[in-house]
């Protein structure tokens, strides 16, 4: 047989020694690397190494699985995550730059976020607003009205516009 380094790119004595050390306390160890196909091309592979004994001798058994599809999916997922993060950063910047006070809440009426204009209106920063309900931020008579509007919106989803004086 040929040495395993002919089949797995980057395998050297140090990597094999690490695999042997891992096998001292485990039944198998796992390595990711580039492996060689019969046609000479390389592919990403998941290599499981286990130690076998036969006739009093130790052997290393290598199981190689092609993970090309998994790597492609991981790469696509990474690109998608980066795209979503960029989009979220853009929306955060847009939201923060809006001159009108804007906020959003969960179904229990807790503030989940707000822009700078809303922070100025309330006189608190977002860390003091997020997670709170209207009765924790506003005088009771204003809080009751805001709570009624929230309930109406939750019970009849859609767009809600109302005007009033803010304390």
Short mmCIF file of C-alpha atoms in Angstrom, two decimals:
data_model
loop_
_atom_site.label_atom_id
_atom_site.label_comp_id
_atom_site.label_asym_id
_atom_site.label_seq_id
_atom_site.Cartn_x
_atom_site.Cartn_y
_atom_site.Cartn_z
CA UNK A 1 0.00 0.00 0.00
CA UNK A 2 0.78 3.63 -0.46
CA UNK A 3 1.19 5.98 2.51
CA UNK A 4 -1.89 7.91 3.62
CA UNK A 5 -0.12 11.17 2.75
CA UNK A 6 -0.61 10.19 -0.91
CA UNK A 7 -4.38 10.41 -0.40
CA UNK A 8 -4.85 13.28 2.06
CA UNK A 9 -3.25 16.64 1.30
CA UNK A 10 -1.25 18.12 4.14
CA UNK A 11 -0.85 14.92 6.11
CA UNK A 12 2.55 14.82 7.71
CA UNK A 13 4.22 13.04 10.61
CA UNK A 14 3.00 15.68 13.10
CA UNK A 15 -0.64 15.26 12.05
CA UNK A 16 -0.39 11.48 12.23
CA UNK A 17 1.21 11.77 15.68
CA UNK A 18 -1.68 13.99 16.81
CA UNK A 19 -4.16 11.42 15.48
CA UNK A 20 -2.33 8.66 17.36
CA UNK A 21 -2.38 10.68 20.58
CA UNK A 22 -6.13 11.26 20.18
CA UNK A 23 -6.63 7.55 19.57
CA UNK A 24 -4.97 6.75 22.90
CA UNK A 25 -8.12 7.89 24.76
CA UNK A 26 -10.75 7.66 22.03
CA UNK A 27 -12.04 4.98 19.67
CA UNK A 28 -11.59 7.27 16.68
CA UNK A 29 -10.50 10.76 15.70
CA UNK A 30 -11.73 12.99 12.93
CA UNK A 31 -9.78 15.22 10.53
CA UNK A 32 -10.96 17.49 7.73
CA UNK A 33 -8.68 17.89 4.77
CA UNK A 34 -8.35 17.71 1.03
CA UNK A 35 -8.26 14.19 -0.33
CA UNK A 36 -7.20 12.75 -3.67
CA UNK A 37 -9.65 11.18 -6.12
CA UNK A 38 -8.63 8.40 -8.50
CA UNK A 39 -8.53 10.95 -11.34
CA UNK A 40 -5.98 13.03 -9.40
CA UNK A 41 -8.33 15.88 -8.44
CA UNK A 42 -8.71 17.03 -4.85
CA UNK A 43 -11.95 17.17 -2.86
CA UNK A 44 -12.76 18.26 0.70
CA UNK A 45 -12.99 15.20 2.86
CA UNK A 46 -13.98 14.20 6.34
CA UNK A 47 -11.44 11.62 7.46
CA UNK A 48 -12.20 9.33 10.39
CA UNK A 49 -9.19 7.50 11.75
CA UNK A 50 -9.55 4.50 14.03
CA UNK A 51 -7.02 2.08 15.48
CA UNK A 52 -7.49 -1.62 14.77
CA UNK A 53 -5.61 -4.57 16.17
CA UNK A 54 -5.04 -7.66 14.11
CA UNK A 55 -2.77 -10.55 15.02
CA UNK A 56 -1.19 -8.46 17.78
CA UNK A 57 -0.37 -5.55 15.47
CA UNK A 58 -1.87 -2.05 15.51
CA UNK A 59 -3.22 -0.66 12.28
CA UNK A 60 -4.75 2.70 11.46
CA UNK A 61 -7.94 2.52 9.46
CA UNK A 62 -8.95 5.62 7.48
CA UNK A 63 -12.52 6.25 6.36
CA UNK A 64 -12.82 9.13 3.91
CA UNK A 65 -16.12 10.82 3.10
CA UNK A 66 -16.51 13.42 0.35
CA UNK A 67 -17.96 16.60 1.90
CA UNK A 68 -17.96 18.75 -1.23
CA UNK A 69 -21.71 19.39 -1.04
CA UNK A 70 -21.57 20.19 2.67
CA UNK A 71 -18.75 22.68 2.10
CA UNK A 72 -20.72 24.33 -0.71
CA UNK A 73 -23.76 24.65 1.56
CA UNK A 74 -21.60 26.03 4.39
CA UNK A 75 -20.11 28.60 2.00
CA UNK A 76 -23.57 29.62 0.76
CA UNK A 77 -24.79 29.87 4.36
CA UNK A 78 -21.82 32.09 5.23
CA UNK A 79 -22.55 34.38 2.24
CA UNK A 80 -26.23 34.53 3.20
CA UNK A 81 -25.35 35.34 6.82
CA UNK A 82 -23.01 38.13 5.70
CA UNK A 83 -25.72 39.50 3.40
CA UNK A 84 -28.30 39.45 6.20
CA UNK A 85 -25.83 41.17 8.55
CA UNK A 86 -25.13 43.87 5.96
CA UNK A 87 -28.85 44.35 5.39
CA UNK A 88 -29.48 44.56 9.16
CA UNK A 89 -26.69 47.13 9.56
CA UNK A 90 -28.22 49.21 6.76
CA UNK A 91 -31.68 49.04 8.36
CA UNK A 92 -30.22 49.95 11.76
CA UNK A 93 -28.48 52.98 10.24
CA UNK A 94 -31.63 54.00 8.37
CA UNK A 95 -33.78 53.55 11.48
CA UNK A 96 -31.35 55.58 13.61
CA UNK A 97 -31.22 58.40 11.04
CA UNK A 98 -35.01 58.87 10.85
CA UNK A 99 -35.93 62.28 12.28
CA UNK A 100 -39.29 61.10 13.66
CA UNK A 101 -39.52 59.05 16.86
CA UNK A 102 -39.96 55.38 15.94
CA UNK A 103 -40.21 52.29 18.14
CA UNK A 104 -41.34 48.69 17.91
CA UNK A 105 -42.71 46.28 20.52
CA UNK A 106 -43.47 42.62 21.07
CA UNK A 107 -47.00 41.22 21.54
CA UNK A 108 -46.76 41.74 25.31
CA UNK A 109 -46.17 45.45 24.78
CA UNK A 110 -42.45 45.48 25.62
CA UNK A 111 -40.25 47.82 23.63
CA UNK A 112 -37.85 45.83 21.44
CA UNK A 113 -36.11 48.79 19.83
CA UNK A 114 -36.30 52.46 19.05
CA UNK A 115 -34.45 55.16 17.20
CA UNK A 116 -32.47 58.12 18.53
CA UNK A 117 -35.40 60.50 18.09
CA UNK A 118 -37.54 58.29 20.34
CA UNK A 119 -34.74 58.12 22.92
CA UNK A 120 -34.66 61.93 22.99
CA UNK A 121 -38.45 62.10 23.27
CA UNK A 122 -38.50 59.70 26.23
CA UNK A 123 -35.34 61.12 27.78
CA UNK A 124 -33.72 57.71 28.14
CA UNK A 125 -31.26 55.67 26.07
CA UNK A 126 -32.29 52.46 24.34
CA UNK A 127 -30.80 50.33 27.15
CA UNK A 128 -33.26 51.99 29.53
CA UNK A 129 -36.18 51.56 27.09
CA UNK A 130 -35.81 48.08 25.60
CA UNK A 131 -37.66 45.43 27.60
CA UNK A 132 -39.91 47.93 29.35
CA UNK A 133 -43.64 48.48 28.95
CA UNK A 134 -45.46 51.81 28.50
CA UNK A 135 -46.37 52.04 32.19
CA UNK A 136 -42.67 51.93 33.06
CA UNK A 137 -41.82 54.88 30.80
CA UNK A 138 -44.85 57.17 30.72
CA UNK A 139 -47.15 58.85 33.25
CA UNK A 140 -50.22 56.68 34.04
CA UNK A 141 -52.77 58.65 31.98
CA UNK A 142 -50.52 58.51 28.87
CA UNK A 143 -49.58 54.88 29.47
CA UNK A 144 -53.27 53.85 29.55
CA UNK A 145 -53.90 55.45 26.16
CA UNK A 146 -50.78 53.95 24.59
CA UNK A 147 -51.68 50.53 26.02
CA UNK A 148 -55.21 50.78 24.53
CA UNK A 149 -53.75 51.61 21.11
CA UNK A 150 -51.32 48.66 21.42
CA UNK A 151 -54.16 46.28 22.29
CA UNK A 152 -56.23 47.53 19.36
CA UNK A 153 -53.32 46.95 16.96
CA UNK A 154 -52.62 43.46 18.33
CA UNK A 155 -56.32 42.52 18.08
CA UNK A 156 -56.68 44.01 14.58
CA UNK A 157 -53.30 43.83 12.83
CA UNK A 158 -52.55 46.46 10.24
CA UNK A 159 -51.36 50.03 10.16
CA UNK A 160 -52.14 52.30 13.05
CA UNK A 161 -51.74 56.06 13.03
CA UNK A 162 -52.68 58.29 15.91
CA UNK A 163 -51.66 61.67 17.17
CA UNK A 164 -51.45 63.02 20.65
CA UNK A 165 -49.48 65.22 22.93
CA UNK A 166 -46.40 63.69 24.45
CA UNK A 167 -45.51 64.73 27.99
#
